[in-house]
JSON list of C-alpha atoms in Angstrom, two decimals:
[
{"chain": "A", "resi": 1, "resn": "UNK", "atom": "CA", "xyz": [-38.33, -2.49, -55.71]},
{"chain": "A", "resi": 2, "resn": "UNK", "atom": "CA", "xyz": [-41.96, -3.52, -56.25]},
{"chain": "A", "resi": 3, "resn": "UNK", "atom": "CA", "xyz": [-43.98, -1.11, -57.93]},
{"chain": "A", "resi": 4, "resn": "UNK", "atom": "CA", "xyz": [-47.42, -0.80, -56.39]},
{"chain": "A", "resi": 5, "resn": "UNK", "atom": "CA", "xyz": [-50.51, 0.81, -58.40]},
{"chain": "A", "resi": 6, "resn": "UNK", "atom": "CA", "xyz": [-53.23, 2.94, -56.99]},
{"chain": "A", "resi": 7, "resn": "UNK", "atom": "CA", "xyz": [-56.75, 1.54, -57.01]},
{"chain": "A", "resi": 8, "resn": "UNK", "atom": "CA", "xyz": [-57.59, 4.12, -59.60]},
{"chain": "A", "resi": 9, "resn": "UNK", "atom": "CA", "xyz": [-55.08, 2.45, -61.95]},
{"chain": "A", "resi": 10, "resn": "UNK", "atom": "CA", "xyz": [-56.29, -0.06, -64.90]},
{"chain": "A", "resi": 11, "resn": "UNK", "atom": "CA", "xyz": [-52.73, -1.83, -63.78]},
{"chain": "A", "resi": 12, "resn": "UNK", "atom": "CA", "xyz": [-53.50, -2.28, -59.88]},
{"chain": "A", "resi": 13, "resn": "UNK", "atom": "CA", "xyz": [-54.86, -5.99, -60.33]},
{"chain": "A", "resi": 14, "resn": "UNK", "atom": "CA", "xyz": [-52.22, -7.23, -62.60]},
{"chain": "A", "resi": 15, "resn": "UNK", "atom": "CA", "xyz": [-49.49, -9.29, -60.61]},
{"chain": "A", "resi": 16, "resn": "UNK", "atom": "CA", "xyz": [-46.00, -7.87, -60.27]},
{"chain": "A", "resi": 17, "resn": "UNK", "atom": "CA", "xyz": [-42.81, -10.09, -59.82]},
{"chain": "A", "resi": 18, "resn": "UNK", "atom": "CA", "xyz": [-39.92, -7.36, -58.69]},
{"chain": "A", "resi": 19, "resn": "UNK", "atom": "CA", "xyz": [-39.84, -4.75, -61.20]},
{"chain": "A", "resi": 20, "resn": "UNK", "atom": "CA", "xyz": [-41.61, -6.80, -63.91]},
{"chain": "A", "resi": 21, "resn": "UNK", "atom": "CA", "xyz": [-45.28, -6.75, -64.76]},
{"chain": "A", "resi": 22, "resn": "UNK", "atom": "CA", "xyz": [-47.07, -10.05, -65.88]},
{"chain": "A", "resi": 23, "resn": "UNK", "atom": "CA", "xyz": [-50.02, -10.11, -68.63]},
{"chain": "A", "resi": 24, "resn": "UNK", "atom": "CA", "xyz": [-52.49, -7.21, -67.81]},
{"chain": "A", "resi": 25, "resn": "UNK", "atom": "CA", "xyz": [-55.28, -8.67, -65.71]},
{"chain": "A", "resi": 26, "resn": "UNK", "atom": "CA", "xyz": [-58.25, -6.13, -66.58]},
{"chain": "A", "resi": 27, "resn": "UNK", "atom": "CA", "xyz": [-60.25, -4.72, -64.07]},
{"chain": "A", "resi": 28, "resn": "UNK", "atom": "CA", "xyz": [-63.73, -5.55, -63.62]},
{"chain": "A", "resi": 29, "resn": "UNK", "atom": "CA", "xyz": [-66.83, -3.42, -63.03]},
{"chain": "A", "resi": 30, "resn": "UNK", "atom": "CA", "xyz": [-70.38, -4.08, -63.45]},
{"chain": "A", "resi": 31, "resn": "UNK", "atom": "CA", "xyz": [-72.30, -3.02, -66.91]},
{"chain": "A", "resi": 32, "resn": "UNK", "atom": "CA", "xyz": [-75.25, -1.92, -65.59]},
{"chain": "A", "resi": 33, "resn": "UNK", "atom": "CA", "xyz": [-78.67, -1.15, -67.66]},
{"chain": "A", "resi": 34, "resn": "UNK", "atom": "CA", "xyz": [-78.67, 2.14, -65.64]},
{"chain": "A", "resi": 35, "resn": "UNK", "atom": "CA", "xyz": [-75.17, 3.28, -67.19]},
{"chain": "A", "resi": 36, "resn": "UNK", "atom": "CA", "xyz": [-75.59, 6.74, -68.56]},
{"chain": "A", "resi": 37, "resn": "UNK", "atom": "CA", "xyz": [-75.25, 7.81, -72.30]},
{"chain": "A", "resi": 38, "resn": "UNK", "atom": "CA", "xyz": [-72.87, 10.32, -72.94]},
{"chain": "A", "resi": 39, "resn": "UNK", "atom": "CA", "xyz": [-72.02, 11.88, -76.61]},
{"chain": "A", "resi": 40, "resn": "UNK", "atom": "CA", "xyz": [-68.61, 13.23, -76.85]},
{"chain": "A", "resi": 41, "resn": "UNK", "atom": "CA", "xyz": [-68.47, 16.69, -77.85]},
{"chain": "A", "resi": 42, "resn": "UNK", "atom": "CA", "xyz": [-65.71, 19.08, -78.85]},
{"chain": "A", "resi": 43, "resn": "UNK", "atom": "CA", "xyz": [-64.52, 19.70, -75.44]},
{"chain": "A", "resi": 44, "resn": "UNK", "atom": "CA", "xyz": [-63.67, 16.06, -74.62]},
{"chain": "A", "resi": 45, "resn": "UNK", "atom": "CA", "xyz": [-62.24, 15.29, -78.22]},
{"chain": "A", "resi": 46, "resn": "UNK", "atom": "CA", "xyz": [-59.31, 13.14, -77.63]},
{"chain": "A", "resi": 47, "resn": "UNK", "atom": "CA", "xyz": [-59.19, 13.91, -74.05]},
{"chain": "A", "resi": 48, "resn": "UNK", "atom": "CA", "xyz": [-61.11, 10.74, -71.91]},
{"chain": "A", "resi": 49, "resn": "UNK", "atom": "CA", "xyz": [-58.84, 12.40, -68.83]},
{"chain": "A", "resi": 50, "resn": "UNK", "atom": "CA", "xyz": [-61.11, 15.77, -68.92]},
{"chain": "A", "resi": 51, "resn": "UNK", "atom": "CA", "xyz": [-64.10, 13.73, -68.99]},
{"chain": "A", "resi": 52, "resn": "UNK", "atom": "CA", "xyz": [-63.17, 11.30, -65.94]},
{"chain": "A", "resi": 53, "resn": "UNK", "atom": "CA", "xyz": [-62.31, 14.40, -64.41]},
{"chain": "A", "resi": 54, "resn": "UNK", "atom": "CA", "xyz": [-65.69, 15.80, -64.69]},
{"chain": "A", "resi": 55, "resn": "UNK", "atom": "CA", "xyz": [-67.39, 13.05, -64.23]},
{"chain": "A", "resi": 56, "resn": "UNK", "atom": "CA", "xyz": [-65.74, 11.43, -61.38]},
{"chain": "A", "resi": 57, "resn": "UNK", "atom": "CA", "xyz": [-63.40, 14.06, -59.91]},
{"chain": "A", "resi": 58, "resn": "UNK", "atom": "CA", "xyz": [-60.19, 12.18, -60.82]},
{"chain": "A", "resi": 59, "resn": "UNK", "atom": "CA", "xyz": [-58.42, 12.10, -64.49]},
{"chain": "A", "resi": 60, "resn": "UNK", "atom": "CA", "xyz": [-56.78, 8.88, -63.61]},
{"chain": "A", "resi": 61, "resn": "UNK", "atom": "CA", "xyz": [-59.96, 6.81, -64.43]},
{"chain": "A", "resi": 62, "resn": "UNK", "atom": "CA", "xyz": [-60.02, 7.69, -67.89]},
{"chain": "A", "resi": 63, "resn": "UNK", "atom": "CA", "xyz": [-59.40, 4.24, -68.74]},
{"chain": "A", "resi": 64, "resn": "UNK", "atom": "CA", "xyz": [-62.86, 3.12, -67.74]},
{"chain": "A", "resi": 65, "resn": "UNK", "atom": "CA", "xyz": [-64.27, 4.42, -70.65]},
{"chain": "A", "resi": 66, "resn": "UNK", "atom": "CA", "xyz": [-62.66, 2.00, -73.09]},
{"chain": "A", "resi": 67, "resn": "UNK", "atom": "CA", "xyz": [-63.35, -0.81, -70.58]},
{"chain": "A", "resi": 68, "resn": "UNK", "atom": "CA", "xyz": [-66.88, 0.07, -70.77]},
{"chain": "A", "resi": 69, "resn": "UNK", "atom": "CA", "xyz": [-67.05, 0.44, -74.41]},
{"chain": "A", "resi": 70, "resn": "UNK", "atom": "CA", "xyz": [-65.05, -1.98, -75.62]},
{"chain": "A", "resi": 71, "resn": "UNK", "atom": "CA", "xyz": [-66.76, -2.40, -79.26]},
{"chain": "A", "resi": 72, "resn": "UNK", "atom": "CA", "xyz": [-66.49, 1.60, -79.61]},
{"chain": "A", "resi": 73, "resn": "UNK", "atom": "CA", "xyz": [-63.18, 2.49, -78.03]},
{"chain": "A", "resi": 74, "resn": "UNK", "atom": "CA", "xyz": [-60.36, 0.06, -79.13]},
{"chain": "A", "resi": 75, "resn": "UNK", "atom": "CA", "xyz": [-57.51, 3.15, -78.83]},
{"chain": "A", "resi": 76, "resn": "UNK", "atom": "CA", "xyz": [-59.04, 5.05, -75.63]},
{"chain": "A", "resi": 77, "resn": "UNK", "atom": "CA", "xyz": [-57.19, 8.45, -77.00]},
{"chain": "A", "resi": 78, "resn": "UNK", "atom": "CA", "xyz": [-57.77, 8.58, -80.71]},
{"chain": "A", "resi": 79, "resn": "UNK", "atom": "CA", "xyz": [-61.30, 6.63, -80.67]},
{"chain": "A", "resi": 80, "resn": "UNK", "atom": "CA", "xyz": [-62.48, 9.24, -78.01]},
{"chain": "A", "resi": 81, "resn": "UNK", "atom": "CA", "xyz": [-64.33, 11.63, -81.01]},
{"chain": "A", "resi": 82, "resn": "UNK", "atom": "CA", "xyz": [-66.61, 13.90, -81.28]},
{"chain": "A", "resi": 83, "resn": "UNK", "atom": "CA", "xyz": [-69.93, 12.39, -82.00]},
{"chain": "A", "resi": 84, "resn": "UNK", "atom": "CA", "xyz": [-69.07, 9.01, -80.71]},
{"chain": "A", "resi": 85, "resn": "UNK", "atom": "CA", "xyz": [-71.59, 7.91, -78.17]},
{"chain": "A", "resi": 86, "resn": "UNK", "atom": "CA", "xyz": [-70.60, 5.85, -75.18]},
{"chain": "A", "resi": 87, "resn": "UNK", "atom": "CA", "xyz": [-71.84, 4.52, -72.17]},
{"chain": "A", "resi": 88, "resn": "UNK", "atom": "CA", "xyz": [-70.53, 5.65, -68.90]},
{"chain": "A", "resi": 89, "resn": "UNK", "atom": "CA", "xyz": [-70.69, 3.75, -64.79]},
{"chain": "A", "resi": 90, "resn": "UNK", "atom": "CA", "xyz": [-72.01, 6.13, -62.44]},
{"chain": "A", "resi": 91, "resn": "UNK", "atom": "CA", "xyz": [-69.51, 7.42, -59.88]},
{"chain": "A", "resi": 92, "resn": "UNK", "atom": "CA", "xyz": [-71.22, 4.98, -57.09]},
{"chain": "A", "resi": 93, "resn": "UNK", "atom": "CA", "xyz": [-70.60, 1.91, -59.30]},
{"chain": "A", "resi": 94, "resn": "UNK", "atom": "CA", "xyz": [-66.91, 2.66, -59.83]},
{"chain": "A", "resi": 95, "resn": "UNK", "atom": "CA", "xyz": [-66.24, 3.72, -56.09]},
{"chain": "A", "resi": 96, "resn": "UNK", "atom": "CA", "xyz": [-67.76, -0.03, -54.96]},
{"chain": "A", "resi": 97, "resn": "UNK", "atom": "CA", "xyz": [-66.54, -1.93, -57.73]},
{"chain": "A", "resi": 98, "resn": "UNK", "atom": "CA", "xyz": [-62.83, -0.29, -57.75]},
{"chain": "A", "resi": 99, "resn": "UNK", "atom": "CA", "xyz": [-62.58, 0.14, -54.41]},
{"chain": "A", "resi": 100, "resn": "UNK", "atom": "CA", "xyz": [-61.93, 3.86, -54.51]}
]
């Protein structure tokens, strides 16, 4: 049985061959000048899922922060530290780009 991923998953665009996944195809969304700058505080330290829930109402979009900030966040959990400033897309941008 083939696995299908939700539109909120980073793997949604990746090709499936039966139960096997191809090399991950990154999901694209625009990097806009009006993306919001956020400095991670202690509440969200190592918890991108919590910030995702608070901003987008969906904790499954935690991966968006790493995709939007590849030079700042190489490890999506351990690089999510207090004092790190990242850019986050607006909710309307993600809904449109990811088809949510």
